[in-house]
Tab-separated table of N, CA, C and O in Angstrom:
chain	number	residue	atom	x	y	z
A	16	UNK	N	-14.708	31.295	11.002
A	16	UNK	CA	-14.443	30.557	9.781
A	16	UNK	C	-14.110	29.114	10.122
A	16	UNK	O	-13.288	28.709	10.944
A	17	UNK	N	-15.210	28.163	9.031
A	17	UNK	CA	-14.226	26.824	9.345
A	17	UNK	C	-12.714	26.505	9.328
A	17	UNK	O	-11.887	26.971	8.545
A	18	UNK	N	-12.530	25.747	10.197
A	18	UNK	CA	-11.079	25.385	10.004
A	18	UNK	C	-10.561	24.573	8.531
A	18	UNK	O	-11.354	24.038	7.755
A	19	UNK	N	-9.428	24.603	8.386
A	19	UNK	CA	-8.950	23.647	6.892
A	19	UNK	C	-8.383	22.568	7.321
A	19	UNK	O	-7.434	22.599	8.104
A	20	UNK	N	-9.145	20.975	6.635
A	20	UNK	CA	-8.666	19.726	7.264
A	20	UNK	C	-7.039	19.704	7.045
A	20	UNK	O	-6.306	20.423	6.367
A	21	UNK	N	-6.812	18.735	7.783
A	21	UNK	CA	-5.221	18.569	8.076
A	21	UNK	C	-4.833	18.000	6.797
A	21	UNK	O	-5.489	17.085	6.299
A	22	UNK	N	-4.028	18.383	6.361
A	22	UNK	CA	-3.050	17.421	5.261
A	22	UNK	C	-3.029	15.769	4.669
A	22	UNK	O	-1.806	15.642	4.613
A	23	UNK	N	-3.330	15.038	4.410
A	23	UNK	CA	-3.475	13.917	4.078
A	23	UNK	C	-2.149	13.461	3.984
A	23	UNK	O	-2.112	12.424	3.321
A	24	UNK	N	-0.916	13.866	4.430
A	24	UNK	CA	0.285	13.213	4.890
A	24	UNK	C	0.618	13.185	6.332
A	24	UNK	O	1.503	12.525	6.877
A	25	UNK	N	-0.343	14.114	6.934
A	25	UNK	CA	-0.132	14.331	8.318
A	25	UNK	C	-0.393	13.094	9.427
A	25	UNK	O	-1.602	12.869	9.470
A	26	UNK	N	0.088	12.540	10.005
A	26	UNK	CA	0.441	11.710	10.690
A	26	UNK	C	0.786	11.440	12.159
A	26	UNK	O	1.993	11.635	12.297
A	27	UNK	N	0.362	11.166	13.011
A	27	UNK	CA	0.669	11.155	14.532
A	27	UNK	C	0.380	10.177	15.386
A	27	UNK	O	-0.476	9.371	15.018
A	28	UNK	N	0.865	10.039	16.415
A	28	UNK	CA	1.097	8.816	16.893
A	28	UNK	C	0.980	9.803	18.622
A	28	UNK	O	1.990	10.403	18.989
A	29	UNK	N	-0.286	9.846	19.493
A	29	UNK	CA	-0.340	10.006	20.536
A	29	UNK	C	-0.185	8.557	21.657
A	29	UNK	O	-0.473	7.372	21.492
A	30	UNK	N	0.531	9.476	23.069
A	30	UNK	CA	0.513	8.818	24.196
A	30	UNK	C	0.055	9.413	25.085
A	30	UNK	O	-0.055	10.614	24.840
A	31	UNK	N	-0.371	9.021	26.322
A	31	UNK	CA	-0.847	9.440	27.633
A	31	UNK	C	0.068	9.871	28.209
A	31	UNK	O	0.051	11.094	28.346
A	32	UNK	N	1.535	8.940	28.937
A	32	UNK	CA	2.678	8.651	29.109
A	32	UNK	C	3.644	9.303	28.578
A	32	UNK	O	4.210	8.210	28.547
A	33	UNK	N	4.416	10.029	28.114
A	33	UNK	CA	5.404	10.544	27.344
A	33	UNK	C	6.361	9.942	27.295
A	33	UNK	O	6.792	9.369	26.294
A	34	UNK	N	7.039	9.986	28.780
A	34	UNK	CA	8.188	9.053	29.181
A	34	UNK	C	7.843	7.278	29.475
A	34	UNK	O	8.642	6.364	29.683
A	35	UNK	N	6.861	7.265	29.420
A	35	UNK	CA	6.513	5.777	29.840
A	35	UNK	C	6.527	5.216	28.343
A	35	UNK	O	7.502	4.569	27.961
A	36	UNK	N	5.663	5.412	27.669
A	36	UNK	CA	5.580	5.136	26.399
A	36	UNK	C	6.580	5.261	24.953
A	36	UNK	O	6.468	4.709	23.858
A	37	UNK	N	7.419	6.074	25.395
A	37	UNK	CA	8.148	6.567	24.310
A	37	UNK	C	9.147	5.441	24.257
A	37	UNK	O	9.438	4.885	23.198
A	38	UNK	N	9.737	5.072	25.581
A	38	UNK	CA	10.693	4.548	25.864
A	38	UNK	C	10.594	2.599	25.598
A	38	UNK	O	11.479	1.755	25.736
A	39	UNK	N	9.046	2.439	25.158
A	39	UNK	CA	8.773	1.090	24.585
A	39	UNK	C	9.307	0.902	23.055
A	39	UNK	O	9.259	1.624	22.060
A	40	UNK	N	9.821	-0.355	23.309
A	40	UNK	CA	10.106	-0.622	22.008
A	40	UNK	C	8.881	-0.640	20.837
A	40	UNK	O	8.864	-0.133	19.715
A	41	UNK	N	7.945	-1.371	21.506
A	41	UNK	CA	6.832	-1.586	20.394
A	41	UNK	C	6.141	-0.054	20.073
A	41	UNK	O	5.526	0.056	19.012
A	42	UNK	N	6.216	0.873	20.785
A	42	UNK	CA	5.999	2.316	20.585
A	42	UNK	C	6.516	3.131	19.470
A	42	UNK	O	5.961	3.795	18.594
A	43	UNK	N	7.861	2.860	19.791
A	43	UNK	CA	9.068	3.536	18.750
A	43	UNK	C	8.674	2.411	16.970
A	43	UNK	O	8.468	2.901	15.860
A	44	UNK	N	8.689	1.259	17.244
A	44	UNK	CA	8.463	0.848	15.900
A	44	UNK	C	6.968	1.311	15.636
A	44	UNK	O	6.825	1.587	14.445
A	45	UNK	N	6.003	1.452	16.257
A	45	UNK	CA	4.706	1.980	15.712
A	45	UNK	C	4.876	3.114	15.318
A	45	UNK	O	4.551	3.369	14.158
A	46	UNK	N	5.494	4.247	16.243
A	46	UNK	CA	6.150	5.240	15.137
A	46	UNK	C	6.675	5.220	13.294
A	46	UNK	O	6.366	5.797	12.252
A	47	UNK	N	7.426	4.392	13.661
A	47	UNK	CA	8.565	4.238	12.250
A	47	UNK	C	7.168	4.000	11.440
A	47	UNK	O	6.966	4.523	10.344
A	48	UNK	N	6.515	3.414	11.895
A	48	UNK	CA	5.419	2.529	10.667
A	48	UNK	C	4.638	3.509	10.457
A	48	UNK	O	3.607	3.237	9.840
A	49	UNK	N	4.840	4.834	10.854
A	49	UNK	CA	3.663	5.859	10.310
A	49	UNK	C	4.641	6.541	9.137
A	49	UNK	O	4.328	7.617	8.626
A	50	UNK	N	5.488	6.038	8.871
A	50	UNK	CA	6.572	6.568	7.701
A	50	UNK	C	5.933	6.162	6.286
A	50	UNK	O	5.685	4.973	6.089
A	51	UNK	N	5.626	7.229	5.180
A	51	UNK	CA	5.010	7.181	4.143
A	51	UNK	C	5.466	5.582	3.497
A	51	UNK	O	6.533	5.014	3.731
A	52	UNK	N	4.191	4.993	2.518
A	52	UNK	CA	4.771	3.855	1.822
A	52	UNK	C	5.847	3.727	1.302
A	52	UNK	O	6.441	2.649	1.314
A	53	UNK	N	6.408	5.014	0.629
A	53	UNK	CA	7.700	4.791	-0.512
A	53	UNK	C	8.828	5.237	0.250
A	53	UNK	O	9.954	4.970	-0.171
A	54	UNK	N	8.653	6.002	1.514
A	54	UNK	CA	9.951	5.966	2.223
A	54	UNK	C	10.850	4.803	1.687
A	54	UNK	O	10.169	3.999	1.051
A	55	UNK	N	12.468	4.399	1.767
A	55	UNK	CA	12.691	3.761	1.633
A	55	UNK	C	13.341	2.759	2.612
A	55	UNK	O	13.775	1.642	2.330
A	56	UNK	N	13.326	3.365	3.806
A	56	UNK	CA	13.467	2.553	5.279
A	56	UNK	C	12.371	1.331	4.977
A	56	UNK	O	12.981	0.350	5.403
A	57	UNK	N	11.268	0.918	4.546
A	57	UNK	CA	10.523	0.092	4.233
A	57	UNK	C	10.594	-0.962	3.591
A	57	UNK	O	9.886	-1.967	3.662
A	58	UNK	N	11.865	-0.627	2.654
A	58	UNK	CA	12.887	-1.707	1.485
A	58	UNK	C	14.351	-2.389	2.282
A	58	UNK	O	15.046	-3.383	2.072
A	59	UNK	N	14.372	-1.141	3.400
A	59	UNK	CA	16.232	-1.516	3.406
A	59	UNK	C	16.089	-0.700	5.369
A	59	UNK	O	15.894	0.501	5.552
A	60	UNK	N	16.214	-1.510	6.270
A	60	UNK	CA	15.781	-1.295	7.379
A	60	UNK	C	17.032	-0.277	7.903
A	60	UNK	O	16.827	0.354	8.940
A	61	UNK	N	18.360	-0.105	7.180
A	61	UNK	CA	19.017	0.548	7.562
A	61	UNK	C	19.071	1.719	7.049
A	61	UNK	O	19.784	2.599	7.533
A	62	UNK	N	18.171	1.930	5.779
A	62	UNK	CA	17.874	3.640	5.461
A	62	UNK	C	17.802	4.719	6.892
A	62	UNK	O	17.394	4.538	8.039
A	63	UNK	N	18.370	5.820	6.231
A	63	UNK	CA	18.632	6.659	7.481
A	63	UNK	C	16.887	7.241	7.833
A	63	UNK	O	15.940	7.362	7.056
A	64	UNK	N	16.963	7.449	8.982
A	64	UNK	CA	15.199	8.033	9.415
A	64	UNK	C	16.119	9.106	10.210
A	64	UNK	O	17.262	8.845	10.587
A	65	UNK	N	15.303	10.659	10.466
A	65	UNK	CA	15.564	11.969	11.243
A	65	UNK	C	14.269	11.869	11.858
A	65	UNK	O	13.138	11.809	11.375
A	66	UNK	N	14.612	11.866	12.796
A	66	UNK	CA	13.545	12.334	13.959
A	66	UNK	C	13.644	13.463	14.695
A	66	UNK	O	14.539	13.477	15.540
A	67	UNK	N	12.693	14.762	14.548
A	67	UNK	CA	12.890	15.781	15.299
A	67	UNK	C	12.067	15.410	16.673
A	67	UNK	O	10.876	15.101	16.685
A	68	UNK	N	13.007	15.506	17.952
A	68	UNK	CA	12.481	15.335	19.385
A	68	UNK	C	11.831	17.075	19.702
A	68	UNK	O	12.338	18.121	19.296
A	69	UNK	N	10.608	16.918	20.527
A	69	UNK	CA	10.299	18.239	20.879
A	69	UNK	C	9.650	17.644	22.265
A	69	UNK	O	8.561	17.098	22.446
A	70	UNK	N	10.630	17.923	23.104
A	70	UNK	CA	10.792	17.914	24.425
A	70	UNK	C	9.260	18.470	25.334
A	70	UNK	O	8.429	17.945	26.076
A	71	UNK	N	9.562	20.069	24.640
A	71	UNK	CA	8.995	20.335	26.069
A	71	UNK	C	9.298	20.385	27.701
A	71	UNK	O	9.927	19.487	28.260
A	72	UNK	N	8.801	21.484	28.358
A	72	UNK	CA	9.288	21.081	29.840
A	72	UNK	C	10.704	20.400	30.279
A	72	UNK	O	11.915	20.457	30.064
A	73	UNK	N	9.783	19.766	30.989
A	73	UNK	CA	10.985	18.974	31.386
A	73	UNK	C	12.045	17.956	30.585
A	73	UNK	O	13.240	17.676	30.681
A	74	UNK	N	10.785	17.518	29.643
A	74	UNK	CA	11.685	16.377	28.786
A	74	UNK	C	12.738	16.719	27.913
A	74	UNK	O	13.232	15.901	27.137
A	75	UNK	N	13.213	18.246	28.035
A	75	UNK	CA	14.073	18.969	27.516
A	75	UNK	C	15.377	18.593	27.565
A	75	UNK	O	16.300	18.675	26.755
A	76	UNK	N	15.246	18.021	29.045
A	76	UNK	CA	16.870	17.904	29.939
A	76	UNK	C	17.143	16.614	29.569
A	76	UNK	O	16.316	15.708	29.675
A	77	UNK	N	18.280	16.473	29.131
A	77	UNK	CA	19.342	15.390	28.354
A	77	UNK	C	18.928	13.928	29.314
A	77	UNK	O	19.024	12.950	28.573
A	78	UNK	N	18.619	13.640	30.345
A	78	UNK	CA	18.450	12.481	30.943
A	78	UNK	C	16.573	12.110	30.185
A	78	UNK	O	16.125	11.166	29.533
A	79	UNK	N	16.048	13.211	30.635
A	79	UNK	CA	14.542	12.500	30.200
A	79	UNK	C	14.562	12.384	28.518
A	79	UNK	O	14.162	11.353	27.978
A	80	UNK	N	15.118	13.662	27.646
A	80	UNK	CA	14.848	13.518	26.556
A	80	UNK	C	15.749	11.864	25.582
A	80	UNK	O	15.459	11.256	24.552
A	81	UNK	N	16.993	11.698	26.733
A	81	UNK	CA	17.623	9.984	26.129
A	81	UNK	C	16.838	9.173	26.652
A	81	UNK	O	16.695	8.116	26.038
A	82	UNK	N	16.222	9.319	27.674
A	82	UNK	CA	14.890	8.062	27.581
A	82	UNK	C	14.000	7.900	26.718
A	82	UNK	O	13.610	6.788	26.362
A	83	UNK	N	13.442	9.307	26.144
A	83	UNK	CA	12.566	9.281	25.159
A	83	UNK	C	13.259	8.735	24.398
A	83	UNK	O	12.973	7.540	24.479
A	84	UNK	N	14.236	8.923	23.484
A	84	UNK	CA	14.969	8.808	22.131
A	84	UNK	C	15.428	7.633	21.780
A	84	UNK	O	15.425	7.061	20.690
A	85	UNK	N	16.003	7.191	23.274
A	85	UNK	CA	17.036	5.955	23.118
A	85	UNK	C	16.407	4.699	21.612
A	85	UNK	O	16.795	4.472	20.466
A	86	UNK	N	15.173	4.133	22.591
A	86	UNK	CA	14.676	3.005	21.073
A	86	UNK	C	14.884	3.380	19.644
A	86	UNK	O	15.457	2.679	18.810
A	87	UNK	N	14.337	4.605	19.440
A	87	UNK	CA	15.044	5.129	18.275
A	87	UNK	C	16.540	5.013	17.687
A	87	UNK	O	16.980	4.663	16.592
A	88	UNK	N	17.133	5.456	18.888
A	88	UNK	CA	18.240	5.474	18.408
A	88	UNK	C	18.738	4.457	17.896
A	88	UNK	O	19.335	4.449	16.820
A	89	UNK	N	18.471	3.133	18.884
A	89	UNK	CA	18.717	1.687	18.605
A	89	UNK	C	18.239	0.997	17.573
A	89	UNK	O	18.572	-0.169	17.361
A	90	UNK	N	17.262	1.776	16.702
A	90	UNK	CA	16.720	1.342	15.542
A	90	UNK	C	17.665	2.413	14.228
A	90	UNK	O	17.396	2.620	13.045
A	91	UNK	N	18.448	2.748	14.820
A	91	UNK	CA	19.098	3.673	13.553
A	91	UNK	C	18.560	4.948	13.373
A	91	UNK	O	19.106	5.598	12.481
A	92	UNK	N	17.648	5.486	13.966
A	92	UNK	CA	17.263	6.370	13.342
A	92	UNK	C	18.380	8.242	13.852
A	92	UNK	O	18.968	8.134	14.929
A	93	UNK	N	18.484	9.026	13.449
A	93	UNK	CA	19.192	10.509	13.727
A	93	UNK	C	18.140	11.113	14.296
A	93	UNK	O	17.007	11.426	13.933
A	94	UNK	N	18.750	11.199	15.229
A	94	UNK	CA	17.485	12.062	16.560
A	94	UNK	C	18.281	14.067	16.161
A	94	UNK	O	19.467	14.314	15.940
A	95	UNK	N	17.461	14.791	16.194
A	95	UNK	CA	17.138	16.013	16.301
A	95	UNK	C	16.690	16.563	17.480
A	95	UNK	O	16.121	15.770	18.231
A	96	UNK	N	16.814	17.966	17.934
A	96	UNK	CA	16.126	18.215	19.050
A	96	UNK	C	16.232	19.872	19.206
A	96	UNK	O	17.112	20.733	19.180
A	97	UNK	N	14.857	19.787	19.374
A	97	UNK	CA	14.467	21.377	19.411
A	97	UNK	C	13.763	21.887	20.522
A	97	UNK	O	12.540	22.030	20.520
A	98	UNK	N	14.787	22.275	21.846
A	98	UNK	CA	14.047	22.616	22.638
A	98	UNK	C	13.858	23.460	23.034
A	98	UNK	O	14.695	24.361	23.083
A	99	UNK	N	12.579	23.561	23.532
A	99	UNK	CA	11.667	24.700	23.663
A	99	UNK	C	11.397	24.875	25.580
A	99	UNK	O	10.331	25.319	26.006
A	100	UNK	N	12.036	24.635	26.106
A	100	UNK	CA	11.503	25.046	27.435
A	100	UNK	C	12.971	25.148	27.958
A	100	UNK	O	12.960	26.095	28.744
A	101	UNK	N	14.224	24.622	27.895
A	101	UNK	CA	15.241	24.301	28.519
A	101	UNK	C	16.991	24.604	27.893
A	101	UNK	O	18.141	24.343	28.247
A	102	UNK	N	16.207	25.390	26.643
A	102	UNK	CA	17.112	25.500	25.506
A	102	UNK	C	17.869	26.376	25.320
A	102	UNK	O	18.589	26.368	24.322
C-alpha cells in the first residue's frame, strides 16, 4: 500500500553532525524559525518555546545532550528530554 503524505505541519530541520551542528547558534535559530506563523514567540521573543531533546545513544548522557541543548537554552527556550538509549 502507498504510504500517506506527511502532515502539512510537519517540519524538520536535518544535520549530518548532531553534536557539531546542534551546538551552532545559527542552527538553533534555524530551528526556532520552523515554528508555525502564529506561534507567538514570533511577536514577543520571550514567549516560552518546549523543546523535546531525543538523544539517542550516546547523546543521552548529560554532557553531550547540554551541548546539544545549550543554544536553546540561551534563547529561552524549556528543553525536555526523552531518553531512549541511556534512560
Amino acid at each position: 500500500t502507498p504510504f500517506a503524505p506527511p502532515p502539512k505541519n510537519l517540519r524538520g530541520l536535518f544535520a549530518g553532525s548532531g553534536s557539531i551542528a546542534m551546538s551552532d547558534p545559527h542552527m538553533a535559530q534555524a530551528v526556532l524559525s520552523l515554528l508555525p506563523r502564529h506561534h507567538p514567540r514570533h511577536d514577543d521573543p520571550n514567549e516560552d518555546v518546549n523543546l523535546l531533546y531525543l538523544g539517542t545513544a550516546t547523546y543521552d548522557l548529560e554532557r553531550f545532550k547540554r551541548k546539544q541543548t545549550r543554544r536553546f537554552e540561551e534563547m529561552g527556550c524549556r528543553i525536555r528530554s526523552l531518553d531512549v538509549a541511556n534512560g
